[in-house]
XYZ file of C-alpha atoms in Angstrom:
157
model
C 39.603 -24.767 -11.500
C 37.898 -22.964 -8.510
C 39.586 -19.566 -9.580
C 38.510 -20.186 -13.304
C 35.022 -20.619 -12.159
C 34.831 -17.646 -9.925
C 36.455 -15.378 -12.496
C 34.007 -16.928 -15.136
C 31.011 -16.019 -13.075
C 32.494 -12.441 -12.257
C 32.865 -11.860 -15.910
C 29.506 -12.924 -16.550
C 27.968 -10.988 -13.742
C 29.640 -7.990 -15.138
C 28.343 -8.358 -18.634
C 24.765 -8.990 -17.528
C 24.792 -5.802 -15.143
C 26.820 -3.442 -17.347
C 23.892 -2.439 -19.437
C 21.665 -1.427 -16.414
C 24.485 0.828 -15.034
C 24.492 2.413 -18.479
C 21.155 3.928 -17.913
C 20.577 7.442 -17.507
C 21.358 9.083 -14.030
C 20.053 12.245 -12.737
C 22.183 15.204 -12.901
C 24.294 13.975 -15.941
C 22.803 15.848 -18.402
C 23.769 18.355 -21.036
C 20.013 18.948 -22.107
C 19.289 21.321 -19.626
C 16.360 21.382 -16.883
C 13.633 19.186 -16.681
C 11.650 22.142 -18.098
C 14.080 22.200 -21.172
C 13.524 18.630 -21.809
C 10.158 18.637 -22.136
C 10.137 21.880 -24.342
C 12.747 20.470 -26.752
C 11.047 16.761 -27.262
C 8.749 16.395 -30.262
C 6.737 13.563 -28.796
C 5.444 15.609 -25.439
C 4.300 18.839 -26.909
C 0.912 18.491 -25.404
C 2.466 17.989 -22.107
C 4.423 20.752 -22.148
C 1.489 22.716 -23.274
C -0.155 21.728 -19.994
C 2.981 21.651 -17.535
C 5.498 24.041 -19.058
C 4.439 27.736 -18.121
C 2.333 26.587 -15.061
C 5.036 24.974 -13.229
C 7.915 26.825 -14.996
C 9.670 27.340 -11.637
C 9.336 23.736 -10.359
C 10.575 22.132 -13.320
C 13.554 24.635 -13.548
C 14.310 24.476 -9.943
C 17.330 23.032 -8.249
C 15.146 20.277 -6.246
C 15.772 16.868 -7.999
C 12.782 15.315 -9.887
C 11.540 12.817 -11.842
C 8.776 13.815 -14.252
C 6.889 11.018 -16.059
C 5.509 12.517 -19.246
C 2.820 10.894 -21.404
C 3.370 10.917 -25.143
C 0.979 13.169 -27.115
C -0.634 10.249 -28.335
C -1.321 9.482 -24.708
C -3.005 12.972 -23.863
C -4.643 13.392 -27.208
C -7.667 13.330 -25.534
C -7.407 16.321 -23.366
C -8.378 19.650 -24.393
C -5.902 21.618 -22.988
C -8.338 24.823 -23.579
C -10.916 23.018 -21.419
C -8.757 21.444 -18.528
C -9.167 23.468 -15.234
C -6.314 24.726 -13.263
C -7.201 22.018 -10.531
C -7.287 19.115 -13.179
C -3.810 20.263 -14.418
C -2.429 20.178 -10.767
C -3.832 16.755 -10.217
C -2.441 15.294 -13.438
C 1.084 16.789 -12.729
C 0.953 15.502 -9.403
C 0.427 12.240 -10.669
C 3.168 12.332 -13.015
C 6.103 13.954 -10.846
C 8.145 12.141 -8.070
C 10.766 13.600 -5.971
C 12.777 11.611 -3.465
C 14.669 8.380 -4.462
C 12.793 8.015 -7.957
C 14.490 11.426 -8.920
C 18.034 10.559 -7.526
C 18.448 6.878 -9.000
C 17.278 5.033 -12.142
C 14.018 3.704 -11.566
C 14.701 0.176 -12.787
C 17.000 -0.184 -9.569
C 14.087 0.554 -7.444
C 10.802 -1.509 -6.634
C 8.404 1.370 -6.247
C 8.356 5.077 -5.679
C 5.608 7.546 -4.352
C 4.428 10.306 -6.720
C 3.997 13.915 -5.373
C 0.060 12.934 -4.949
C 1.066 10.299 -2.659
C 0.258 7.392 -4.936
C 2.370 4.574 -4.838
C 4.023 3.493 -8.296
C 5.338 -0.075 -8.808
C 8.539 -0.757 -11.204
C 9.084 -3.799 -12.881
C 11.527 -5.018 -15.760
C 10.261 -7.149 -18.296
C 12.418 -7.967 -21.432
C 14.590 -4.794 -20.996
C 11.671 -2.469 -20.763
C 10.840 -0.747 -17.511
C 6.898 -1.079 -16.691
C 5.084 1.096 -14.325
C 1.933 -0.176 -12.364
C 2.036 -3.328 -14.568
C 1.085 -1.194 -17.641
C 2.800 1.706 -18.591
C 5.852 1.635 -20.421
C 8.935 3.978 -20.347
C 9.953 4.571 -23.841
C 12.631 6.765 -22.877
C 14.887 8.136 -20.189
C 16.404 11.586 -20.248
C 18.958 13.191 -17.729
C 18.274 16.659 -17.054
C 20.512 19.158 -14.652
C 17.791 18.747 -11.980
C 16.313 14.943 -12.407
C 15.311 12.826 -14.967
C 12.296 12.942 -17.641
C 10.581 9.641 -18.223
C 8.721 9.672 -21.674
C 5.687 7.315 -21.013
C 3.114 5.522 -23.241
C 0.295 6.319 -20.943
C -0.877 8.228 -18.443
C -0.107 7.303 -14.803
C -3.410 8.739 -13.526
C -6.486 7.005 -13.163
């Protein structure tokens, strides 16, 4: 009876944990670099317009990174013609992370730090990954040099 209970617990644990391990892992991609992913994604053309050429070398480099890309809807109030280089750099730094967030699926970590030094909390609610208690990760796409997370709002204040 005891062995049966242990086996049952192990099977149930595997069923509950397996979906988490099926999440995207950095470097497991056929979709190209982080730059390629945002260039090809229909919902983030404004972010590509802002970040693509400005940070080409960084987004295409070998250093693992996580890029949290707001959808076009989230960025539609920004006039890409009017935004200054400093503002673009600030926005980019608020949405980029290296370190653990670029090497592990974020649902397995409690928080990470963006390039600008801000701490971002991670929680999982009803199978959705939530950042800073309000920003929802819509999609995660593996790239050869990291992960692109499509988010519904800007991480910037």
